[in-house]
Short mmCIF file of C-alpha atoms and ligand atoms in Angstrom, two decimals:
data_model
loop_
_atom_site.label_atom_id
_atom_site.label_comp_id
_atom_site.label_asym_id
_atom_site.label_seq_id
_atom_site.Cartn_x
_atom_site.Cartn_y
_atom_site.Cartn_z
CA MET P 19 -11.37 17.95 11.51
CA LYS P 20 -13.27 19.47 14.41
CA LEU P 21 -12.40 22.59 16.42
CA ALA P 22 -11.08 21.99 19.88
CA ASP P 23 -12.41 23.70 22.91
CA ASN P 24 -9.28 25.77 23.29
CA LYS P 25 -7.38 28.15 21.15
CA ALA P 26 -3.63 29.00 20.91
CA THR P 27 -2.24 32.42 21.38
CA LEU P 28 1.08 33.48 19.97
CA SER P 29 2.53 36.57 21.80
CA PHE P 30 5.79 38.29 20.95
CA SER P 31 8.31 39.86 23.34
CA ASN P 32 8.90 42.89 21.07
CA GLY P 33 5.24 44.27 21.53
CA SER P 34 3.80 43.11 18.24
CA PRO P 35 0.23 42.23 18.63
CA SER P 36 -0.45 38.67 19.78
CA ILE P 37 -2.53 36.56 17.47
CA GLU P 38 -5.04 33.54 18.14
CA MET P 39 -4.95 30.45 16.16
CA PRO P 40 -7.57 27.79 16.07
CA VAL P 41 -6.79 24.21 17.33
CA TYR P 42 -8.31 21.16 15.85
CA SER P 43 -8.76 17.66 17.25
CA GLY P 44 -8.42 14.43 15.37
CA SER P 45 -10.07 11.34 16.47
CA ILE P 46 -7.02 10.06 18.51
CA GLY P 47 -3.46 11.49 18.85
CA PRO P 48 -2.34 15.11 19.46
CA ASP P 49 -4.37 18.10 18.75
CA VAL P 50 -3.06 20.52 15.87
CA ILE P 51 -2.53 24.30 15.93
CA ASP P 52 -3.74 25.70 12.65
CA ILE P 53 -0.93 28.05 11.48
CA ARG P 54 -2.20 28.67 7.88
CA LYS P 55 -2.97 32.29 8.52
CA LEU P 56 0.34 32.93 10.40
CA TYR P 57 2.27 34.42 7.55
CA GLY P 58 -0.59 36.71 6.44
CA GLN P 59 -1.09 37.92 9.93
CA THR P 60 2.55 38.27 11.10
CA GLY P 61 4.81 38.03 8.08
CA MET P 62 6.58 35.20 9.72
CA PHE P 63 7.00 31.49 8.87
CA THR P 64 7.43 28.74 11.30
CA TYR P 65 10.83 26.75 11.27
CA ASP P 66 10.60 22.91 11.63
CA PRO P 67 13.26 21.14 9.55
CA GLY P 68 12.58 17.32 9.71
CA PHE P 69 8.83 18.04 10.51
CA LEU P 70 9.41 17.31 14.10
CA SER P 71 6.20 19.12 15.25
CA THR P 72 4.40 19.67 11.91
CA ALA P 73 1.40 17.78 10.67
CA SER P 74 1.57 17.96 6.91
CA CYS P 75 -1.94 16.81 6.23
CA GLN P 76 -5.08 15.14 7.87
CA SER P 77 -5.40 11.49 7.19
CA ALA P 78 -7.79 8.67 8.23
CA ILE P 79 -5.56 5.76 7.18
CA THR P 80 -2.86 4.77 9.62
CA PHE P 81 -2.24 5.87 13.23
CA ILE P 82 0.85 5.30 15.30
CA ASP P 83 1.04 5.92 19.04
CA GLY P 84 4.80 5.98 19.35
CA ASP P 85 4.83 5.99 23.20
CA LYS P 86 2.64 3.03 23.49
CA GLY P 87 4.18 1.19 20.45
CA GLU P 88 0.79 0.85 18.85
CA LEU P 89 0.06 0.74 15.11
CA LEU P 90 -3.41 0.80 13.61
CA TYR P 91 -4.49 0.51 10.04
CA ARG P 92 -7.94 2.10 9.53
CA GLY P 93 -8.38 1.39 13.34
CA TYR P 94 -7.36 -2.23 13.27
CA PRO P 95 -4.28 -3.24 15.43
CA ILE P 96 -1.33 -4.46 13.20
CA GLU P 97 -1.13 -7.74 15.55
CA GLN P 98 -4.69 -8.50 14.64
CA LEU P 99 -4.32 -8.03 10.88
CA ALA P 100 -0.87 -9.94 10.87
CA ASN P 101 -2.46 -12.88 12.70
CA HIS P 102 -5.92 -13.02 11.07
CA GLY P 103 -5.66 -11.24 7.70
CA ASP P 104 -3.94 -11.56 4.40
CA TYR P 105 -2.11 -8.96 2.43
CA LEU P 106 -4.59 -8.37 -0.21
CA ASP P 107 -7.44 -7.94 2.20
CA THR P 108 -5.10 -5.44 4.13
CA CYS P 109 -4.64 -3.55 0.68
CA TYR P 110 -8.40 -3.39 0.27
CA LEU P 111 -8.71 -2.03 3.92
CA LEU P 112 -6.06 0.61 3.35
CA LEU P 113 -7.44 1.73 -0.13
CA LYS P 114 -11.26 1.56 0.74
CA GLY P 115 -11.44 2.09 4.50
CA ASP P 116 -12.96 -1.22 5.62
CA LEU P 117 -12.04 -4.86 5.52
CA PRO P 118 -13.79 -6.67 2.58
CA ASP P 119 -16.55 -9.19 3.11
CA ALA P 120 -16.10 -12.62 1.61
CA LYS P 121 -17.39 -11.59 -1.96
CA GLN P 122 -15.44 -8.34 -1.98
CA SER P 123 -12.31 -10.09 -0.94
CA THR P 124 -12.65 -12.77 -3.59
CA ASP P 125 -13.42 -10.09 -6.23
CA PHE P 126 -10.59 -8.01 -5.18
CA HIS P 127 -8.09 -10.88 -5.09
CA LYS P 128 -9.29 -11.79 -8.73
CA LEU P 129 -8.98 -8.15 -9.91
CA VAL P 130 -5.36 -7.81 -8.71
CA ASN P 131 -4.49 -11.24 -10.03
CA ASN P 132 -5.76 -10.21 -13.50
CA HIS P 133 -3.09 -7.46 -13.61
CA THR P 134 0.04 -9.19 -12.49
CA MET P 135 1.64 -9.44 -16.05
CA VAL P 136 3.66 -6.41 -17.29
CA ASN P 137 3.81 -5.13 -20.89
CA GLU P 138 6.20 -7.43 -22.79
CA GLN P 139 8.14 -4.39 -23.86
CA MET P 140 9.18 -3.84 -20.21
CA GLN P 141 11.69 -6.65 -20.64
CA PHE P 142 13.40 -4.70 -23.35
CA PHE P 143 13.58 -1.62 -21.11
CA LEU P 144 15.01 -3.56 -18.29
CA ARG P 145 17.67 -5.11 -20.55
CA GLY P 146 19.19 -1.51 -20.87
CA PHE P 147 20.46 -1.77 -17.29
CA ARG P 148 23.84 -3.19 -16.25
CA ARG P 149 23.40 -6.59 -14.82
CA ASP P 150 25.12 -5.62 -11.69
CA ALA P 151 22.90 -2.46 -11.06
CA HIS P 152 21.38 -2.19 -7.55
CA PRO P 153 17.83 -3.42 -7.75
CA MET P 154 16.54 -0.05 -6.23
CA ALA P 155 18.11 1.77 -9.13
CA VAL P 156 16.31 -0.62 -11.62
CA MET P 157 13.07 -0.48 -9.60
CA THR P 158 13.13 3.41 -9.52
CA GLY P 159 13.29 3.36 -13.35
CA LEU P 160 10.91 0.50 -13.99
CA VAL P 161 8.14 1.92 -11.79
CA GLY P 162 8.49 5.40 -13.35
CA ALA P 163 8.48 3.75 -16.77
CA LEU P 164 5.06 2.23 -16.09
CA SER P 165 3.60 5.61 -16.98
CA ALA P 166 5.15 5.12 -20.43
CA PHE P 167 3.41 1.89 -20.87
CA TYR P 168 -0.17 2.56 -19.32
CA HIS P 169 -1.27 5.84 -20.63
CA ASP P 170 -5.02 5.06 -19.91
CA SER P 171 -4.46 5.45 -16.11
CA THR P 172 -2.22 8.54 -15.64
CA ASP P 173 -4.68 11.29 -15.09
CA ILE P 174 -4.56 11.66 -11.32
CA THR P 175 -7.82 13.89 -11.41
CA ASN P 176 -9.79 11.05 -12.96
CA PRO P 177 -11.13 8.56 -10.22
CA GLU P 178 -11.23 5.70 -12.66
CA HIS P 179 -7.62 6.26 -13.62
CA ARG P 180 -6.66 6.37 -10.09
CA GLU P 181 -8.52 3.06 -9.30
CA ILE P 182 -6.97 1.28 -12.18
CA SER P 183 -3.35 2.61 -11.54
CA ALA P 184 -3.80 1.56 -8.04
CA ILE P 185 -4.52 -2.09 -9.05
CA ARG P 186 -1.97 -2.13 -11.57
CA LEU P 187 0.71 -0.96 -9.24
CA ILE P 188 -0.18 -3.49 -6.50
CA ALA P 189 -0.39 -6.35 -8.99
CA LYS P 190 2.74 -5.46 -11.07
CA LEU P 191 5.20 -4.58 -8.29
CA PRO P 192 6.10 -8.28 -7.38
CA THR P 193 6.57 -8.93 -10.99
CA LEU P 194 9.01 -6.05 -11.44
CA VAL P 195 10.78 -6.83 -8.28
CA ALA P 196 11.22 -10.54 -9.33
CA MET P 197 12.33 -9.52 -12.93
CA SER P 198 14.92 -7.19 -11.59
CA TYR P 199 16.24 -10.04 -9.48
CA LYS P 200 16.12 -12.57 -12.41
CA TYR P 201 17.85 -10.13 -14.65
CA GLY P 202 20.69 -9.68 -12.33
CA ILE P 203 21.51 -13.40 -12.05
CA GLY P 204 20.96 -14.08 -15.64
CA GLN P 205 18.04 -16.44 -15.36
CA PRO P 206 14.86 -16.26 -17.43
CA PHE P 207 11.89 -14.12 -16.12
CA MET P 208 9.17 -16.24 -14.76
CA TYR P 209 5.69 -15.11 -15.86
CA PRO P 210 3.20 -14.77 -13.05
CA GLN P 211 0.96 -17.64 -12.11
CA ASN P 212 -2.44 -16.34 -11.06
CA SER P 213 -3.72 -19.45 -9.43
CA LEU P 214 -1.23 -18.85 -6.56
CA SER P 215 -1.55 -16.38 -3.72
CA TYR P 216 -0.10 -12.95 -3.91
CA SER P 217 3.11 -14.07 -1.90
CA GLY P 218 3.10 -17.41 -3.39
CA ASN P 219 3.20 -16.04 -6.87
CA PHE P 220 6.10 -13.73 -5.82
CA LEU P 221 8.00 -16.83 -4.28
CA ARG P 222 7.70 -18.62 -7.63
CA MET P 223 8.58 -15.76 -9.79
CA MET P 224 11.79 -15.30 -7.61
CA PHE P 225 12.89 -18.79 -7.13
CA GLY P 226 11.17 -20.85 -9.84
CA VAL P 227 12.70 -21.75 -13.16
CA PRO P 228 10.74 -22.51 -16.41
CA CYS P 229 12.23 -25.98 -16.63
CA GLU P 230 10.87 -27.21 -13.32
CA ASP P 231 7.64 -27.13 -11.34
CA TYR P 232 7.83 -25.02 -8.29
CA VAL P 233 6.10 -25.97 -5.02
CA VAL P 234 5.40 -23.05 -2.79
CA ASN P 235 6.27 -23.65 0.93
CA PRO P 236 3.24 -22.61 3.05
CA VAL P 237 5.49 -21.32 5.95
CA LEU P 238 7.47 -19.07 3.69
CA GLU P 239 4.30 -17.97 1.82
CA ARG P 240 2.74 -16.86 5.13
CA ALA P 241 6.10 -15.16 6.48
CA LEU P 242 6.25 -13.26 3.18
CA ASP P 243 2.61 -12.23 3.48
CA ARG P 244 3.21 -11.04 6.93
CA ILE P 245 6.32 -8.99 5.88
CA PHE P 246 4.04 -7.43 3.20
CA ILE P 247 1.27 -6.71 5.83
CA LEU P 248 3.65 -5.09 8.36
CA HIS P 249 5.23 -2.73 5.77
CA ALA P 250 2.07 -1.82 3.94
CA ASP P 251 1.59 1.63 5.38
CA HIS P 252 3.21 3.67 8.13
CA GLU P 253 1.56 7.12 7.96
CA GLN P 254 3.51 10.31 7.03
CA ASN P 255 7.13 8.73 6.86
CA ALA P 256 9.64 10.13 4.37
CA SER P 257 8.76 8.07 1.26
CA THR P 258 5.04 8.60 1.80
CA SER P 259 5.49 12.19 2.32
CA THR P 260 7.54 12.32 -1.04
CA VAL P 261 4.82 10.59 -2.84
CA ARG P 262 2.29 13.08 -1.55
CA LEU P 263 4.60 16.03 -2.34
CA CYS P 264 5.30 14.58 -5.79
CA GLY P 265 1.62 13.89 -6.44
CA SER P 266 0.62 17.23 -5.33
CA SER P 267 1.91 18.77 -8.51
CA GLY P 268 -0.72 16.71 -10.32
CA THR P 269 1.83 14.29 -11.75
CA ASN P 270 0.73 10.76 -12.60
CA PRO P 271 0.36 8.07 -9.91
CA PHE P 272 3.31 5.99 -11.46
CA ALA P 273 5.70 8.86 -11.32
CA ALA P 274 4.60 9.71 -7.73
CA VAL P 275 5.30 6.19 -6.52
CA ALA P 276 8.66 6.06 -8.37
CA ALA P 277 9.64 9.14 -6.26
CA GLY P 278 8.61 7.13 -3.20
CA VAL P 279 10.73 4.17 -4.27
CA ALA P 280 13.75 6.57 -4.66
CA CYS P 281 13.23 7.89 -1.19
CA LEU P 282 12.76 4.51 0.46
CA TRP P 283 16.18 3.38 -0.92
CA GLY P 284 18.00 5.60 1.80
CA PRO P 285 19.54 3.66 4.64
CA ALA P 286 17.73 5.88 7.36
CA HIS P 287 14.54 4.53 5.82
CA GLY P 288 13.78 1.35 3.73
CA GLY P 289 17.42 0.72 3.09
CA ALA P 290 17.79 0.10 7.06
CA ASN P 291 17.11 -3.68 6.69
CA GLU P 292 19.96 -4.06 4.14
CA ALA P 293 22.32 -1.88 6.37
CA CYS P 294 21.29 -3.94 9.44
CA LEU P 295 22.26 -7.24 7.87
CA LYS P 296 25.45 -5.67 6.69
CA MET P 297 26.10 -4.44 10.16
CA LEU P 298 25.60 -8.03 11.62
CA ASP P 299 27.85 -9.37 9.01
CA ASP P 300 30.56 -7.00 9.94
CA ILE P 301 30.19 -7.81 13.72
CA GLN P 302 30.28 -11.51 12.77
CA ARG P 303 33.58 -10.79 10.79
CA MET P 304 34.90 -8.97 13.92
CA GLY P 305 34.47 -12.21 16.02
CA GLY P 306 30.69 -12.51 16.43
CA ILE P 307 29.01 -12.55 19.75
CA SER P 308 32.23 -11.97 21.72
CA LYS P 309 32.50 -8.60 19.84
CA VAL P 310 29.03 -7.07 20.53
CA GLY P 311 30.37 -5.05 23.52
CA GLU P 312 33.19 -3.68 21.46
CA PHE P 313 30.86 -2.67 18.70
CA MET P 314 28.31 -1.04 21.05
CA GLU P 315 31.16 1.14 22.28
CA GLN P 316 31.65 2.38 18.70
CA VAL P 317 27.99 3.02 18.41
CA LYS P 318 27.96 5.15 21.57
CA ASP P 319 30.95 7.08 20.37
CA LYS P 320 29.36 10.01 18.56
CA ASN P 321 32.67 10.67 16.56
CA SER P 322 32.68 7.06 15.23
CA GLY P 323 29.65 7.71 12.74
CA VAL P 324 28.60 4.06 13.58
CA LYS P 325 24.80 3.62 14.33
CA LEU P 326 22.95 0.67 15.51
CA MET P 327 20.97 -0.15 12.29
CA GLY P 328 17.36 -1.42 12.90
CA PHE P 329 17.38 0.51 16.11
CA GLY P 330 15.39 3.75 16.80
CA HIS P 331 12.62 5.51 15.13
CA ARG P 332 11.40 9.08 14.79
CA VAL P 333 7.81 8.07 16.11
CA TYR P 334 8.31 4.96 18.08
CA LYS P 335 9.75 5.60 21.63
CA ASN P 336 8.80 2.07 22.63
CA TYR P 337 9.24 -1.30 20.99
CA ASP P 338 8.04 -1.06 17.41
CA PRO P 339 5.11 -3.55 17.37
CA ARG P 340 6.15 -4.68 14.00
CA ALA P 341 9.53 -5.71 15.29
CA LYS P 342 7.81 -8.12 17.83
CA LEU P 343 5.72 -9.74 14.96
CA MET P 344 8.82 -9.99 12.78
CA GLN P 345 10.78 -11.73 15.57
CA GLU P 346 7.95 -14.35 15.83
CA THR P 347 8.08 -14.82 12.05
CA CYS P 348 11.76 -15.17 12.19
CA ASN P 349 11.54 -18.00 14.75
CA GLU P 350 8.96 -19.78 12.52
CA VAL P 351 11.04 -19.43 9.34
CA LEU P 352 14.25 -20.51 10.82
CA ALA P 353 12.49 -23.48 12.46
CA GLU P 354 10.92 -24.43 9.24
CA LEU P 355 14.17 -24.30 7.33
CA GLY P 356 16.11 -26.14 10.03
CA LEU P 357 18.23 -22.93 10.67
CA GLU P 358 17.36 -22.58 14.46
CA ASN P 359 21.09 -22.07 15.20
CA ASP P 360 21.54 -19.46 12.57
CA PRO P 361 24.56 -17.45 13.86
CA MET P 362 23.17 -14.27 12.62
CA PHE P 363 19.88 -14.72 14.44
CA LYS P 364 21.74 -15.57 17.75
CA LEU P 365 23.90 -12.52 17.12
CA ALA P 366 20.95 -10.18 16.50
CA LYS P 367 19.28 -11.47 19.71
CA GLN P 368 22.44 -10.84 21.58
CA VAL P 369 22.89 -7.24 20.17
CA GLU P 370 19.14 -6.54 21.00
CA LYS P 371 19.58 -7.86 24.68
CA ILE P 372 22.62 -5.69 25.25
CA ALA P 373 21.00 -2.54 23.61
CA LEU P 374 17.93 -2.87 25.79
CA GLU P 375 19.90 -3.05 29.00
CA ASP P 376 22.26 -0.24 28.06
CA ASP P 377 21.62 3.34 29.48
CA TYR P 378 22.65 5.08 26.10
CA PHE P 379 19.73 3.26 24.29
CA VAL P 380 17.35 3.31 27.33
CA SER P 381 17.69 7.04 28.05
CA ARG P 382 17.19 7.79 24.34
CA LYS P 383 14.28 5.31 24.12
CA LEU P 384 15.90 3.37 21.33
CA TYR P 385 14.24 0.14 20.58
CA PRO P 386 14.32 -2.29 17.73
CA ASN P 387 12.45 -1.33 14.67
CA VAL P 388 10.86 -3.63 12.00
CA ASP P 389 14.04 -3.66 10.08
CA PHE P 390 16.00 -5.44 12.79
CA TYR P 391 14.53 -8.79 12.10
CA SER P 392 13.08 -8.64 8.57
CA GLY P 393 16.48 -8.88 7.00
CA ILE P 394 17.04 -12.19 8.80
CA VAL P 395 13.69 -13.54 7.68
CA GLN P 396 14.34 -12.45 4.07
CA ARG P 397 17.79 -13.84 3.93
CA ALA P 398 16.66 -17.15 5.30
CA ILE P 399 13.88 -17.18 2.58
CA GLY P 400 16.65 -16.71 0.03
CA ILE P 401 16.07 -13.10 -0.92
CA PRO P 402 19.39 -11.47 -1.65
CA VAL P 403 20.47 -8.56 0.67
CA ASN P 404 20.40 -5.90 -2.05
CA LEU P 405 16.62 -6.81 -2.80
CA PHE P 406 15.38 -6.32 0.63
CA THR P 407 14.36 -2.67 0.03
CA GLY P 408 12.75 -3.71 -3.21
CA VAL P 409 10.56 -6.11 -1.22
CA PHE P 410 9.64 -3.24 1.20
CA ALA P 411 8.80 -1.01 -1.82
CA LEU P 412 6.51 -3.79 -3.13
CA ALA P 413 4.64 -3.90 0.20
CA ARG P 414 4.56 -0.05 0.82
CA THR P 415 3.10 0.68 -2.64
CA VAL P 416 -0.40 0.17 -1.35
CA GLY P 417 0.22 2.63 1.42
CA TRP P 418 1.73 5.23 -1.04
CA ILE P 419 -1.42 4.86 -3.31
CA ALA P 420 -3.92 5.01 -0.42
CA GLN P 421 -2.21 8.13 0.94
CA LEU P 422 -1.99 9.60 -2.49
CA ASN P 423 -5.55 9.03 -3.38
CA GLU P 424 -6.59 10.45 0.04
CA MET P 425 -4.74 13.60 -0.66
CA ILE P 426 -6.25 14.14 -4.10
CA GLY P 427 -9.82 13.40 -2.51
CA ASP P 428 -9.16 16.06 0.26
CA PRO P 429 -10.93 19.44 -0.53
CA GLU P 430 -8.04 21.21 1.23
CA TYR P 431 -5.58 19.67 -1.15
CA LYS P 432 -2.97 22.16 -2.58
CA ILE P 433 0.48 21.78 -4.12
CA GLY P 434 2.88 21.21 -1.35
CA ARG P 435 5.27 24.12 -1.20
CA PRO P 436 7.44 24.61 1.96
CA ARG P 437 8.83 27.91 2.82
CA GLN P 438 12.42 28.65 4.06
CA MET P 439 14.56 30.84 6.23
CA PHE P 440 17.17 32.27 3.79
CA THR P 441 20.65 32.59 5.28
CA GLY P 442 22.67 33.26 1.99
CA SER P 443 23.99 36.46 0.67
CA PRO P 444 21.56 39.44 0.28
CA ARG P 445 21.36 41.03 -3.25
CA ARG P 446 24.78 42.03 -4.70
CA ASN P 447 26.09 42.64 -7.98
CA VAL P 448 28.29 40.62 -10.40
CA PRO P 449 31.63 42.50 -10.95
CA GLY P 450 31.09 45.03 -13.84
CA ALA P 451 27.21 44.92 -13.51
CA LYS P 452 24.90 47.65 -11.91
N1 CMC X 501 22.23 4.13 16.87
C1 CMC X 501 22.80 4.88 17.72
N2 CMC X 501 22.37 6.05 18.18
C2 CMC X 501 21.18 6.45 17.62
C3 CMC X 501 20.36 5.65 16.81
C4 CMC X 501 20.86 4.38 16.40
N3 CMC X 501 20.38 3.57 15.59
N4 CMC X 501 19.25 6.20 16.46
C5 CMC X 501 19.17 7.35 17.15
N5 CMC X 501 20.33 7.52 17.87
C6 CMC X 501 20.54 8.53 18.78
C7 CMC X 501 20.93 9.91 18.11
O1 CMC X 501 22.39 10.00 17.81
C8 CMC X 501 20.55 10.90 19.03
O2 CMC X 501 21.45 11.01 20.05
P1 CMC X 501 21.67 12.41 20.91
O3 CMC X 501 20.49 12.75 21.48
O4 CMC X 501 22.72 12.17 21.78
O5 CMC X 501 22.18 13.37 19.77
C9 CMC X 501 19.19 10.24 19.64
O6 CMC X 501 19.44 8.91 19.52
C10 CMC X 501 17.89 10.68 18.94
O7 CMC X 501 18.12 10.27 17.46
P2 CMC X 501 17.71 11.27 16.21
O8 CMC X 501 18.78 11.06 15.20
O9 CMC X 501 17.37 12.57 16.74
O10 CMC X 501 16.40 10.50 15.80
P3 CMC X 501 15.63 10.70 14.59
O11 CMC X 501 14.27 10.72 14.85
O12 CMC X 501 16.00 11.86 13.76
O13 CMC X 501 16.16 9.45 13.75
C11 CMC X 501 16.16 7.24 12.75
C12 CMC X 501 15.47 8.31 13.50
C13 CMC X 501 15.42 6.10 12.31
C14 CMC X 501 16.62 8.00 11.42
C15 CMC X 501 17.41 6.78 13.58
O14 CMC X 501 17.00 6.24 14.72
C16 CMC X 501 18.43 5.94 12.79
O15 CMC X 501 19.21 6.39 12.01
N6 CMC X 501 18.19 4.59 13.04
C17 CMC X 501 18.94 3.63 12.35
C18 CMC X 501 18.36 3.40 10.97
C19 CMC X 501 17.18 2.63 10.98
O16 CMC X 501 17.07 1.58 11.57
N7 CMC X 501 16.08 3.04 10.31
C20 CMC X 501 14.78 2.34 10.03
C21 CMC X 501 13.76 3.15 10.51
S1 CMC X 501 12.22 2.01 10.67
C22 CMC X 501 11.79 1.77 9.13
C23 CMC X 501 11.05 2.73 8.56
O17 CMC X 501 9.96 3.07 9.12
O18 CMC X 501 11.59 3.21 7.46
#
């Protein structure tokens, strides 16, 4: 952090003395006003529910320019990574700060591949769930339970523990997501096959069965790898902030990531791809493309409680760059599977077209986000709707860990402890007490 040329001055209309606060500049993006001494100097807090104007940390991992619609991982544009990289190299980049050279890449792929199996006992833990449990309920439990199985990597203050827990989480999440799927449909679990790519292995664990060979389709393998890259990190979103806050107490990385999984589940965050597909299904049931206009009227009616899922973003006030890439992938996957005339895809395109021309959306700068097309791609691949957020969690795990490790290594790191403006009853007595 470097001091900017100017300072901020806060003055009060009641004659209290004004105070000066330092301003810092990052490498790109808005400057920040350092308010850490505000309470000590004035006895006042700032008030910013939803963190609309508050930077909760400094970070060198991911940068979003919401107005331009730009997303950079460690400085690299997401389009370049999605078109020229693979997911595990992206993981290396997020964790270590630079893209790996050829040897580092081979070693890292090998290292992750060596940790894909989960403790056999996890199966028995999983069997305690109802078969119809939502996979995100199961995933929250399974990820948290990893800390009960891997005691040798739970000390967040030990860099070796952090390193090994990072690799374990990245390697085991696909296995756990696939296990929760297989459990739900009553099929045998598929052990990982380490000669396959990260996404090829996931496809096999999801759709393979022990009695038959499974041949990975390279188009679907590449599409899934791209979904993983696009979801790998997104700076201080709700689940990442949850992981940081949870980890700030010194809890172990598995517990902190389980908190991230729980947060991601919500429909305003990672659950949006599931909610988006459900919405498209509902429009389809109403009558399809001819009913899009009617549906949009409901969305624009504030009393209806209906939102256009997959649209809008706290940070992007332009097209989400991930949505553009996902739309390309959607075209490729549907062509590969002979589903070019998929009615859901056609409907999605019509909804997007109408929304992009409608003043309600234009004036509020509401554009499609990544979830608008990712559900269609996943459904075409054969992933059930209720597992979409699990796939998002799998991909985001690396971002959560990179951010958690960055926080622990930050000399300014403190337990996160927001303040409040209290609006309840002042002190009063229970009847009969003094
Ligand atoms: N449909 C209809 N109206 C919307 C939508 C939407 N999807 N999103 C925002 N608005 C309206 C909102 O009602 C408000 O209108 P007004 O100014 O008249 O009160 C205005 O746009 C600003 O919205 P906001 O609620 O203040 O924006 P926010 O930053 O608090 O919310 C959001 C961001 C993503 C929660 C919201 O846009 C939303 O609920 N979108 C649908 C869910 C979704 O697709 N979420 C995935 C986000 S991307 C994946 C991820 O990173 O997790």
